[in-house]
């Protein structure tokens, strides 16, 4: 039993990615770019993208079902479903659709928006409900379909993103606590660096009263600023988590960073002196799947037999907001 409440174990993971694979060569037919430029600047070779008839609800449901199977739980065992996403099918919430598709009839379900930090923020949010004894079984899904919101004529951003979802099942227990610590931050003064913003025009309702009506505009990003921010803040937040949890970088078995760019991952692991064999990367295959990136990488590593029961995993997310955070946990 943990001193601050009920202990937490992550008992299952799952993931789902879209069927279409968009290669760097495909991209060079769409914008002026090359496989060489994309690979050398980002480490990406291809990404999975959804077609118009795919939905975030379907990707999230598949990932969630796989996580439940690994956990050995039925959907009706779930008390809560959190869907971390910035690209819901419905702005009123997509988690509820996932709840219904899973048949998780007892669970409350809601969306959480924290861009590429969404999975870490979601994990911390889920843990609060468990620690306080309110809920026992929580399904956390991180997923995004950023291809819907990319400007496909902007080579600086369209090469970076892919679609996908990953999930974990967290469970409260009285015997042990496997969630060792977390830290989260946001700095809204840097909000302009990365946006998927609403833009509306005035619509007059009466001679004196008007409203704004419009739509969300494609992603804009100051890549260099976000890069600088990530390589400065991510090592710092990880060191804070380690310090609070009374562990060192040598204790880490696996580092899973938000899969935004291989160069960012290399820089962060170099600064922390964590050998590259301990850094899990699938950015070459999936690009940046936003809230999906950490849980997809986690799930692949678990299913490949890399991450084993008891291994110490440190995960860190960062991105739009700007927001960033990290968490340390023992798997299984
Ligand atoms: N192909 C060819 N050339 C390109 C491309 C492209 N796809 N994109 C940009 N260029 C050009 C630019 O126009 C520029 O040309 P110029 O020097 O003639 O002006 C040159 O390449 C260099 O551009 P930079 O932006 O300086 O390239 P950089 O080395 O910084 O790499 C990148 C760009 C990959 C975007 C990098 O800055 C990066 O990864 N930033 C962080 C992004 C990130 O982590 N985002 C997380 C967001 S997650 C979320 O919350 C959604």
mmCIF file of C-alpha atoms and ligand atoms in Angstrom:
data_model
loop_
_atom_site.group_PDB
_atom_site.id
_atom_site.type_symbol
_atom_site.label_atom_id
_atom_site.label_comp_id
_atom_site.label_asym_id
_atom_site.label_seq_id
_atom_site.Cartn_x
_atom_site.Cartn_y
_atom_site.Cartn_z
ATOM 1 C CA UNK A 1 0.000 0.000 0.000
ATOM 2 C CA UNK A 2 1.316 3.412 -0.991
ATOM 3 C CA UNK A 3 1.635 6.113 1.672
ATOM 4 C CA UNK A 4 -0.479 8.546 -0.388
ATOM 5 C CA UNK A 5 -3.315 6.100 -1.063
ATOM 6 C CA UNK A 6 -4.075 2.937 -2.998
ATOM 7 C CA UNK A 7 -1.272 1.444 -5.139
ATOM 8 C CA UNK A 8 -1.384 1.458 -8.934
ATOM 9 C CA UNK A 9 -0.355 -1.221 -11.434
ATOM 10 C CA UNK A 10 -0.456 -1.033 -15.215
ATOM 11 C CA UNK A 11 -1.797 -4.447 -16.181
ATOM 12 C CA UNK A 12 -2.267 -4.281 -19.949
ATOM 13 C CA UNK A 13 -1.497 -2.387 -23.126
ATOM 14 C CA UNK A 14 -2.806 -2.281 -26.668
ATOM 15 C CA UNK A 15 -2.472 -0.242 -29.826
ATOM 16 C CA UNK A 16 -3.989 0.298 -33.254
ATOM 17 C CA UNK A 17 -2.752 2.156 -36.300
ATOM 18 C CA UNK A 18 -4.383 3.003 -39.599
ATOM 19 C CA UNK A 19 -3.981 0.722 -42.626
ATOM 20 C CA UNK A 20 -2.600 3.176 -45.207
ATOM 21 C CA UNK A 21 1.173 3.662 -45.090
ATOM 22 C CA UNK A 22 2.522 6.958 -46.405
ATOM 23 C CA UNK A 23 6.242 6.780 -47.206
ATOM 24 C CA UNK A 24 8.743 9.597 -47.537
ATOM 25 C CA UNK A 25 8.756 8.951 -51.292
ATOM 26 C CA UNK A 26 4.963 9.383 -51.339
ATOM 27 C CA UNK A 27 5.419 12.717 -49.571
ATOM 28 C CA UNK A 28 7.953 13.875 -52.135
ATOM 29 C CA UNK A 29 5.155 13.556 -54.721
ATOM 30 C CA UNK A 30 2.972 15.903 -52.625
ATOM 31 C CA UNK A 31 5.456 18.611 -51.526
ATOM 32 C CA UNK A 32 9.051 19.572 -52.350
ATOM 33 C CA UNK A 33 10.905 17.235 -50.018
ATOM 34 C CA UNK A 34 12.990 14.067 -50.124
ATOM 35 C CA UNK A 35 13.451 10.811 -48.250
ATOM 36 C CA UNK A 36 16.992 11.965 -47.425
ATOM 37 C CA UNK A 37 15.806 15.281 -45.876
ATOM 38 C CA UNK A 38 13.040 13.683 -43.818
ATOM 39 C CA UNK A 39 15.172 10.793 -42.548
ATOM 40 C CA UNK A 40 18.177 12.945 -41.664
ATOM 41 C CA UNK A 41 16.105 15.654 -39.886
ATOM 42 C CA UNK A 42 13.526 13.453 -38.172
ATOM 43 C CA UNK A 43 14.412 9.738 -38.413
ATOM 44 C CA UNK A 44 11.002 9.087 -40.030
ATOM 45 C CA UNK A 45 10.618 6.697 -42.964
ATOM 46 C CA UNK A 46 6.847 6.220 -43.070
ATOM 47 C CA UNK A 47 3.663 6.896 -41.130
ATOM 48 C CA UNK A 48 0.192 5.293 -40.988
ATOM 49 C CA UNK A 49 -2.692 7.515 -42.042
ATOM 50 C CA UNK A 50 -6.455 7.124 -41.776
ATOM 51 C CA UNK A 51 -8.798 7.303 -44.745
ATOM 52 C CA UNK A 52 -11.972 9.396 -44.630
ATOM 53 C CA UNK A 53 -14.109 6.484 -43.396
ATOM 54 C CA UNK A 54 -11.812 5.717 -40.427
ATOM 55 C CA UNK A 55 -12.600 7.258 -37.070
ATOM 56 C CA UNK A 56 -10.743 8.021 -33.878
ATOM 57 C CA UNK A 57 -13.436 6.112 -32.004
ATOM 58 C CA UNK A 58 -12.627 2.952 -33.994
ATOM 59 C CA UNK A 59 -8.846 3.243 -33.528
ATOM 60 C CA UNK A 60 -9.271 3.957 -29.819
ATOM 61 C CA UNK A 61 -11.746 1.086 -29.384
ATOM 62 C CA UNK A 62 -9.344 -1.396 -31.030
ATOM 63 C CA UNK A 63 -6.430 -0.227 -28.888
ATOM 64 C CA UNK A 64 -8.607 -0.340 -25.777
ATOM 65 C CA UNK A 65 -9.919 -3.843 -26.536
ATOM 66 C CA UNK A 66 -6.367 -5.163 -26.959
ATOM 67 C CA UNK A 67 -5.301 -3.594 -23.660
ATOM 68 C CA UNK A 68 -8.304 -5.160 -21.897
ATOM 69 C CA UNK A 69 -7.444 -8.582 -23.374
ATOM 70 C CA UNK A 70 -3.865 -8.345 -22.099
ATOM 71 C CA UNK A 71 -5.160 -7.210 -18.698
ATOM 72 C CA UNK A 72 -7.600 -10.125 -18.559
ATOM 73 C CA UNK A 73 -10.518 -7.783 -17.866
ATOM 74 C CA UNK A 74 -13.954 -7.536 -19.451
ATOM 75 C CA UNK A 75 -15.190 -4.123 -20.656
ATOM 76 C CA UNK A 76 -17.817 -4.258 -17.907
ATOM 77 C CA UNK A 77 -15.018 -4.317 -15.286
ATOM 78 C CA UNK A 78 -14.064 -0.747 -16.230
ATOM 79 C CA UNK A 79 -14.979 2.142 -13.933
ATOM 80 C CA UNK A 80 -13.523 4.932 -16.062
ATOM 81 C CA UNK A 81 -12.312 5.538 -19.637
ATOM 82 C CA UNK A 82 -10.111 8.531 -20.427
ATOM 83 C CA UNK A 83 -9.375 9.326 -24.058
ATOM 84 C CA UNK A 84 -6.438 11.719 -24.451
ATOM 85 C CA UNK A 85 -6.815 13.362 -27.850
ATOM 86 C CA UNK A 86 -6.690 16.666 -29.674
ATOM 87 C CA UNK A 87 -8.545 15.314 -32.686
ATOM 88 C CA UNK A 88 -11.897 13.972 -31.448
ATOM 89 C CA UNK A 89 -14.480 12.817 -33.974
ATOM 90 C CA UNK A 90 -16.882 15.034 -32.052
ATOM 91 C CA UNK A 91 -15.916 18.128 -30.048
ATOM 92 C CA UNK A 92 -18.462 17.115 -27.417
ATOM 93 C CA UNK A 93 -16.329 14.049 -26.768
ATOM 94 C CA UNK A 94 -15.296 10.784 -28.403
ATOM 95 C CA UNK A 95 -14.546 8.747 -25.260
ATOM 96 C CA UNK A 96 -18.272 8.068 -24.856
ATOM 97 C CA UNK A 97 -18.411 6.485 -28.322
ATOM 98 C CA UNK A 98 -15.493 4.256 -27.308
ATOM 99 C CA UNK A 99 -17.328 3.334 -24.111
ATOM 100 C CA UNK A 100 -20.369 2.278 -26.108
ATOM 101 C CA UNK A 101 -18.358 0.393 -28.772
ATOM 102 C CA UNK A 102 -16.463 -1.499 -26.070
ATOM 103 C CA UNK A 103 -19.656 -2.280 -24.159
ATOM 104 C CA UNK A 104 -18.141 -0.772 -21.005
ATOM 105 C CA UNK A 105 -21.576 -0.153 -19.566
ATOM 106 C CA UNK A 106 -20.432 0.679 -16.018
ATOM 107 C CA UNK A 107 -17.710 3.159 -17.022
ATOM 108 C CA UNK A 108 -17.811 6.927 -17.035
ATOM 109 C CA UNK A 109 -15.933 8.241 -20.087
ATOM 110 C CA UNK A 110 -14.434 11.608 -20.964
ATOM 111 C CA UNK A 111 -11.898 13.229 -23.314
ATOM 112 C CA UNK A 112 -8.752 14.970 -22.125
ATOM 113 C CA UNK A 113 -6.830 17.429 -24.305
ATOM 114 C CA UNK A 114 -3.117 18.000 -23.767
ATOM 115 C CA UNK A 115 -1.749 17.416 -27.291
ATOM 116 C CA UNK A 116 1.416 15.291 -27.281
ATOM 117 C CA UNK A 117 1.573 15.360 -23.478
ATOM 118 C CA UNK A 118 -1.901 13.809 -23.390
ATOM 119 C CA UNK A 119 -0.850 10.297 -22.465
ATOM 120 C CA UNK A 120 1.295 11.416 -19.504
ATOM 121 C CA UNK A 121 -1.372 13.874 -18.309
ATOM 122 C CA UNK A 122 -3.976 11.128 -18.743
ATOM 123 C CA UNK A 123 -1.904 8.642 -16.739
ATOM 124 C CA UNK A 124 -1.577 11.116 -13.893
ATOM 125 C CA UNK A 125 -5.300 11.974 -14.070
ATOM 126 C CA UNK A 126 -6.279 8.296 -14.013
ATOM 127 C CA UNK A 127 -3.954 7.676 -11.070
ATOM 128 C CA UNK A 128 -5.694 10.354 -8.981
ATOM 129 C CA UNK A 129 -9.053 8.597 -9.297
ATOM 130 C CA UNK A 130 -7.453 5.291 -8.311
ATOM 131 C CA UNK A 131 -5.340 6.616 -5.415
ATOM 132 C CA UNK A 132 -8.367 8.210 -3.805
ATOM 133 C CA UNK A 133 -10.268 4.926 -3.999
ATOM 134 C CA UNK A 134 -12.977 6.334 -6.262
ATOM 135 C CA UNK A 135 -12.283 3.935 -9.167
ATOM 136 C CA UNK A 136 -10.375 0.643 -9.415
ATOM 137 C CA UNK A 137 -10.099 -0.184 -13.158
ATOM 138 C CA UNK A 138 -9.299 2.627 -15.580
ATOM 139 C CA UNK A 139 -8.725 2.417 -19.333
ATOM 140 C CA UNK A 140 -6.499 5.214 -20.606
ATOM 141 C CA UNK A 141 -6.282 5.653 -24.376
ATOM 142 C CA UNK A 142 -4.082 8.180 -26.187
ATOM 143 C CA UNK A 143 -4.874 8.662 -29.840
ATOM 144 C CA UNK A 144 -4.950 11.186 -32.632
ATOM 145 C CA UNK A 145 -5.774 11.534 -36.314
ATOM 146 C CA UNK A 146 -3.623 14.557 -37.083
ATOM 147 C CA UNK A 147 -3.769 13.825 -40.837
ATOM 148 C CA UNK A 148 -7.205 15.469 -40.720
ATOM 149 C CA UNK A 149 -5.645 18.747 -39.620
ATOM 150 C CA UNK A 150 -2.310 18.874 -41.396
ATOM 151 C CA UNK A 151 -1.799 21.444 -44.151
ATOM 152 C CA UNK A 152 -0.789 18.997 -46.910
ATOM 153 C CA UNK A 153 0.896 21.832 -48.812
ATOM 154 C CA UNK A 154 3.186 22.776 -45.882
ATOM 155 C CA UNK A 155 6.324 20.628 -46.131
ATOM 156 C CA UNK A 156 7.563 21.821 -42.746
ATOM 157 C CA UNK A 157 4.707 20.066 -40.939
ATOM 158 C CA UNK A 158 2.996 17.536 -43.236
ATOM 159 C CA UNK A 159 5.971 15.154 -43.202
ATOM 160 C CA UNK A 160 5.956 14.858 -39.411
ATOM 161 C CA UNK A 161 2.626 13.401 -38.375
ATOM 162 C CA UNK A 162 0.876 10.025 -38.470
ATOM 163 C CA UNK A 163 -2.335 8.555 -37.015
ATOM 164 C CA UNK A 164 -2.744 5.975 -34.278
ATOM 165 C CA UNK A 165 -3.888 5.094 -30.782
ATOM 166 C CA UNK A 166 -2.415 3.243 -27.815
ATOM 167 C CA UNK A 167 -3.967 2.230 -24.514
ATOM 168 C CA UNK A 168 -3.168 0.972 -21.038
ATOM 169 C CA UNK A 169 -5.294 -0.463 -18.244
ATOM 170 C CA UNK A 170 -4.483 0.836 -14.763
ATOM 171 C CA UNK A 171 -5.678 -1.002 -11.684
ATOM 172 C CA UNK A 172 -5.799 -0.068 -8.027
ATOM 173 C CA UNK A 173 -4.473 -2.627 -5.558
ATOM 174 C CA UNK A 174 -3.590 -2.940 -1.880
ATOM 175 C CA UNK A 175 -0.328 -4.867 -2.264
ATOM 176 C CA UNK A 176 2.102 -2.736 -4.221
ATOM 177 C CA UNK A 177 2.485 0.605 -5.944
ATOM 178 C CA UNK A 178 4.167 0.544 -9.344
ATOM 179 C CA UNK A 179 3.602 4.209 -10.263
ATOM 180 C CA UNK A 180 6.683 5.805 -8.749
ATOM 181 C CA UNK A 181 6.263 9.459 -9.612
ATOM 182 C CA UNK A 182 5.331 12.194 -12.074
ATOM 183 C CA UNK A 183 5.915 15.838 -12.933
ATOM 184 C CA UNK A 184 3.887 18.025 -15.307
ATOM 185 C CA UNK A 185 4.272 21.594 -16.554
ATOM 186 C CA UNK A 186 2.739 24.036 -18.995
ATOM 187 C CA UNK A 187 3.854 27.382 -20.385
ATOM 188 C CA UNK A 188 1.062 29.141 -22.243
ATOM 189 C CA UNK A 189 3.344 32.052 -23.145
ATOM 190 C CA UNK A 190 4.741 29.710 -25.833
ATOM 191 C CA UNK A 191 1.273 28.780 -27.084
ATOM 192 C CA UNK A 192 1.885 30.447 -30.468
ATOM 193 C CA UNK A 193 4.635 27.882 -31.290
ATOM 194 C CA UNK A 194 2.218 25.088 -32.145
ATOM 195 C CA UNK A 195 -1.463 25.524 -32.911
ATOM 196 C CA UNK A 196 -4.545 23.904 -34.353
ATOM 197 C CA UNK A 197 -6.647 26.977 -33.765
ATOM 198 C CA UNK A 198 -10.264 27.894 -34.305
ATOM 199 C CA UNK A 199 -10.846 30.822 -36.608
ATOM 200 C CA UNK A 200 -14.245 32.406 -37.019
ATOM 201 C CA UNK A 201 -15.877 35.202 -38.922
ATOM 202 C CA UNK A 202 -18.525 37.579 -37.681
ATOM 203 C CA UNK A 203 -22.080 36.511 -38.337
ATOM 204 C CA UNK A 204 -24.623 39.158 -37.506
ATOM 205 C CA UNK A 205 -27.672 37.831 -35.702
ATOM 206 C CA UNK A 206 -29.514 41.114 -35.203
ATOM 207 C CA UNK A 207 -28.473 44.692 -35.938
ATOM 208 C CA UNK A 208 -26.736 44.824 -32.545
ATOM 209 C CA UNK A 209 -25.692 41.271 -31.803
ATOM 210 C CA UNK A 210 -23.269 38.952 -33.530
ATOM 211 C CA UNK A 211 -21.442 35.678 -33.033
ATOM 212 C CA UNK A 212 -18.318 34.152 -34.523
ATOM 213 C CA UNK A 213 -18.631 31.125 -36.764
ATOM 214 C CA UNK A 214 -15.856 29.223 -38.454
ATOM 215 C CA UNK A 215 -13.681 26.157 -38.294
ATOM 216 C CA UNK A 216 -10.376 24.845 -37.013
ATOM 217 C CA UNK A 217 -7.396 25.813 -39.150
ATOM 218 C CA UNK A 218 -4.555 23.445 -40.116
ATOM 219 C CA UNK A 219 -1.583 22.913 -37.816
ATOM 220 C CA UNK A 220 1.012 25.679 -37.671
ATOM 221 C CA UNK A 221 4.339 25.150 -35.934
ATOM 222 C CA UNK A 222 7.582 26.955 -35.240
ATOM 223 C CA UNK A 223 9.686 23.794 -35.507
ATOM 224 C CA UNK A 224 12.950 25.313 -34.291
ATOM 225 C CA UNK A 225 11.327 26.792 -31.160
ATOM 226 C CA UNK A 226 9.580 23.516 -30.308
ATOM 227 C CA UNK A 227 12.839 21.641 -30.863
ATOM 228 C CA UNK A 228 14.767 23.984 -28.546
ATOM 229 C CA UNK A 229 12.037 23.754 -25.926
ATOM 230 C CA UNK A 230 11.963 19.945 -26.051
ATOM 231 C CA UNK A 231 15.707 19.350 -25.715
ATOM 232 C CA UNK A 232 15.873 21.792 -22.771
ATOM 233 C CA UNK A 233 12.747 20.834 -20.826
ATOM 234 C CA UNK A 234 12.483 17.067 -21.287
ATOM 235 C CA UNK A 235 15.795 16.101 -19.597
ATOM 236 C CA UNK A 236 14.948 18.537 -16.779
ATOM 237 C CA UNK A 237 11.493 17.095 -16.111
ATOM 238 C CA UNK A 238 12.827 13.535 -16.195
ATOM 239 C CA UNK A 239 15.547 14.421 -13.677
ATOM 240 C CA UNK A 240 12.890 15.901 -11.390
ATOM 241 C CA UNK A 241 10.802 12.719 -11.542
ATOM 242 C CA UNK A 242 13.838 10.573 -10.790
ATOM 243 C CA UNK A 243 14.862 12.771 -7.865
ATOM 244 C CA UNK A 244 11.382 12.683 -6.334
ATOM 245 C CA UNK A 245 11.121 8.914 -6.789
ATOM 246 C CA UNK A 246 14.595 8.448 -5.329
ATOM 247 C CA UNK A 247 15.945 6.643 -8.385
ATOM 248 C CA UNK A 248 18.805 7.394 -10.776
ATOM 249 C CA UNK A 249 19.188 7.288 -14.542
ATOM 250 C CA UNK A 250 21.130 4.022 -14.096
ATOM 251 C CA UNK A 251 18.023 2.410 -12.600
ATOM 252 C CA UNK A 252 16.018 3.082 -15.778
ATOM 253 C CA UNK A 253 15.425 0.009 -17.929
ATOM 254 C CA UNK A 254 13.509 1.778 -20.701
ATOM 255 C CA UNK A 255 13.062 5.399 -21.750
ATOM 256 C CA UNK A 256 9.987 6.126 -23.870
ATOM 257 C CA UNK A 257 9.861 9.684 -25.162
ATOM 258 C CA UNK A 258 7.104 11.214 -27.239
ATOM 259 C CA UNK A 259 8.066 10.136 -30.761
ATOM 260 C CA UNK A 260 8.367 13.623 -32.290
ATOM 261 C CA UNK A 261 11.819 13.412 -33.819
ATOM 262 C CA UNK A 262 14.727 10.941 -33.520
ATOM 263 C CA UNK A 263 17.138 13.856 -33.062
ATOM 264 C CA UNK A 264 15.177 15.063 -30.020
ATOM 265 C CA UNK A 265 15.251 11.542 -28.550
ATOM 266 C CA UNK A 266 19.010 11.254 -29.170
ATOM 267 C CA UNK A 267 19.702 14.646 -27.634
ATOM 268 C CA UNK A 268 17.604 13.924 -24.516
ATOM 269 C CA UNK A 269 19.150 10.491 -23.936
ATOM 270 C CA UNK A 270 22.673 11.902 -24.488
ATOM 271 C CA UNK A 271 22.065 14.616 -21.899
ATOM 272 C CA UNK A 272 20.777 12.063 -19.421
ATOM 273 C CA UNK A 273 23.579 9.626 -20.344
ATOM 274 C CA UNK A 274 21.046 6.880 -21.051
ATOM 275 C CA UNK A 275 22.422 4.414 -23.643
ATOM 276 C CA UNK A 276 20.505 4.257 -26.919
ATOM 277 C CA UNK A 277 19.715 0.523 -26.397
ATOM 278 C CA UNK A 278 17.412 1.593 -23.556
ATOM 279 C CA UNK A 279 15.558 4.178 -25.633
ATOM 280 C CA UNK A 280 12.450 2.859 -27.337
ATOM 281 C CA UNK A 281 11.883 4.364 -30.752
ATOM 282 C CA UNK A 282 9.367 3.591 -33.473
ATOM 283 C CA UNK A 283 9.324 7.072 -35.018
ATOM 284 C CA UNK A 284 10.692 5.617 -38.279
ATOM 285 C CA UNK A 285 7.483 3.574 -38.729
ATOM 286 C CA UNK A 286 4.774 5.845 -37.378
ATOM 287 C CA UNK A 287 6.012 9.461 -37.312
ATOM 288 C CA UNK A 288 4.511 11.670 -34.615
ATOM 289 C CA UNK A 289 1.124 10.264 -33.559
ATOM 290 C CA UNK A 290 0.696 12.874 -30.816
ATOM 291 C CA UNK A 291 -1.153 11.420 -27.794
ATOM 292 C CA UNK A 292 -0.818 7.966 -29.371
ATOM 293 C CA UNK A 293 2.960 7.924 -29.594
ATOM 294 C CA UNK A 294 4.007 6.843 -26.077
ATOM 295 C CA UNK A 295 1.369 4.119 -25.579
ATOM 296 C CA UNK A 296 1.940 2.702 -29.096
ATOM 297 C CA UNK A 297 5.708 2.500 -28.410
ATOM 298 C CA UNK A 298 5.051 1.003 -24.963
ATOM 299 C CA UNK A 299 2.672 -1.608 -26.334
ATOM 300 C CA UNK A 300 5.018 -2.644 -29.144
ATOM 301 C CA UNK A 301 7.912 -3.023 -26.710
ATOM 302 C CA UNK A 302 5.811 -5.077 -24.276
ATOM 303 C CA UNK A 303 4.504 -7.375 -27.020
ATOM 304 C CA UNK A 304 8.026 -7.778 -28.471
ATOM 305 C CA UNK A 305 9.155 -9.027 -25.046
ATOM 306 C CA UNK A 306 11.530 -6.086 -24.519
ATOM 307 C CA UNK A 307 9.692 -4.568 -21.563
ATOM 308 C CA UNK A 308 9.190 -7.265 -18.919
ATOM 309 C CA UNK A 309 7.321 -7.405 -15.634
ATOM 310 C CA UNK A 310 9.073 -5.261 -13.038
ATOM 311 C CA UNK A 311 11.120 -3.208 -15.544
ATOM 312 C CA UNK A 312 11.489 0.463 -14.679
ATOM 313 C CA UNK A 313 10.039 2.616 -17.468
ATOM 314 C CA UNK A 314 10.332 6.398 -17.687
ATOM 315 C CA UNK A 315 7.976 8.072 -20.170
ATOM 316 C CA UNK A 316 7.968 11.728 -21.161
ATOM 317 C CA UNK A 317 5.538 13.663 -23.338
ATOM 318 C CA UNK A 318 5.842 17.216 -24.666
ATOM 319 C CA UNK A 319 4.208 19.402 -27.237
ATOM 320 C CA UNK A 320 1.503 21.931 -27.957
ATOM 321 C CA UNK A 321 0.407 24.164 -25.113
ATOM 322 C CA UNK A 322 3.261 24.152 -24.649
ATOM 323 C CA UNK A 323 3.043 21.337 -22.127
ATOM 324 C CA UNK A 324 5.468 18.696 -20.909
ATOM 325 C CA UNK A 325 5.603 15.983 -18.302
ATOM 326 C CA UNK A 326 7.173 12.706 -17.282
ATOM 327 C CA UNK A 327 6.304 9.661 -15.244
ATOM 328 C CA UNK A 328 8.207 6.678 -13.839
ATOM 329 C CA UNK A 329 6.566 3.289 -13.339
ATOM 330 C CA UNK A 330 7.367 -0.401 -13.078
ATOM 331 C CA UNK A 331 5.675 -2.425 -15.796
ATOM 332 C CA UNK A 332 3.096 -5.048 -14.848
HETATM 333 N N1 LIG B 1 11.758 18.960 -46.905
HETATM 334 C C1 LIG B 1 12.784 19.708 -47.354
HETATM 335 N N2 LIG B 1 13.128 20.871 -46.799
HETATM 336 C C2 LIG B 1 12.403 21.291 -45.746
HETATM 337 C C3 LIG B 1 11.310 20.566 -45.230
HETATM 338 C C4 LIG B 1 11.003 19.355 -45.854
HETATM 339 N N3 LIG B 1 9.992 18.558 -45.446
HETATM 340 N N4 LIG B 1 10.789 21.225 -44.182
HETATM 341 C C5 LIG B 1 11.512 22.336 -44.021
HETATM 342 N N5 LIG B 1 12.498 22.386 -44.979
HETATM 343 C C6 LIG B 1 13.519 23.392 -45.177
HETATM 344 C C7 LIG B 1 13.122 24.717 -44.603
HETATM 345 O O1 LIG B 1 12.355 25.456 -45.532
HETATM 346 C C8 LIG B 1 14.463 25.348 -44.368
HETATM 347 O O2 LIG B 1 14.929 25.880 -45.578
HETATM 348 P P1 LIG B 1 15.710 27.290 -45.588
HETATM 349 O O3 LIG B 1 16.922 27.060 -44.728
HETATM 350 O O4 LIG B 1 15.969 27.494 -47.032
HETATM 351 O O5 LIG B 1 14.740 28.244 -44.964
HETATM 352 C C9 LIG B 1 15.373 24.168 -44.013
HETATM 353 O O6 LIG B 1 14.669 22.999 -44.482
HETATM 354 C C10 LIG B 1 15.639 24.026 -42.535
HETATM 355 O O7 LIG B 1 14.414 24.153 -41.837
HETATM 356 P P2 LIG B 1 14.333 24.029 -40.277
HETATM 357 O O8 LIG B 1 12.925 24.272 -39.841
HETATM 358 O O9 LIG B 1 15.431 24.834 -39.644
HETATM 359 O O10 LIG B 1 14.709 22.503 -40.113
HETATM 360 P P3 LIG B 1 15.046 21.743 -38.784
HETATM 361 O O11 LIG B 1 16.376 21.138 -38.889
HETATM 362 O O12 LIG B 1 14.736 22.586 -37.566
HETATM 363 O O13 LIG B 1 13.996 20.561 -38.817
HETATM 364 C C11 LIG B 1 11.893 19.987 -37.841
HETATM 365 C C12 LIG B 1 12.615 20.854 -38.841
HETATM 366 C C13 LIG B 1 12.078 18.546 -38.236
HETATM 367 C C14 LIG B 1 10.410 20.336 -37.872
HETATM 368 C C15 LIG B 1 12.472 20.228 -36.430
HETATM 369 O O14 LIG B 1 12.543 21.596 -36.175
HETATM 370 C C16 LIG B 1 11.660 19.590 -35.356
HETATM 371 O O15 LIG B 1 11.556 18.378 -35.252
HETATM 372 N N6 LIG B 1 11.062 20.385 -34.445
HETATM 373 C C17 LIG B 1 10.298 19.865 -33.351
HETATM 374 C C18 LIG B 1 8.956 19.443 -33.812
HETATM 375 C C19 LIG B 1 8.241 18.781 -32.676
HETATM 376 O O16 LIG B 1 8.806 18.157 -31.829
HETATM 377 N N7 LIG B 1 6.964 18.910 -32.645
HETATM 378 C C20 LIG B 1 6.274 18.280 -31.581
HETATM 379 C C21 LIG B 1 4.971 18.647 -31.763
HETATM 380 S S1 LIG B 1 3.993 17.512 -30.999
HETATM 381 C C22 LIG B 1 2.452 18.158 -30.774
HETATM 382 O O17 LIG B 1 2.157 18.702 -29.747
HETATM 383 C C23 LIG B 1 1.482 18.034 -31.907
#
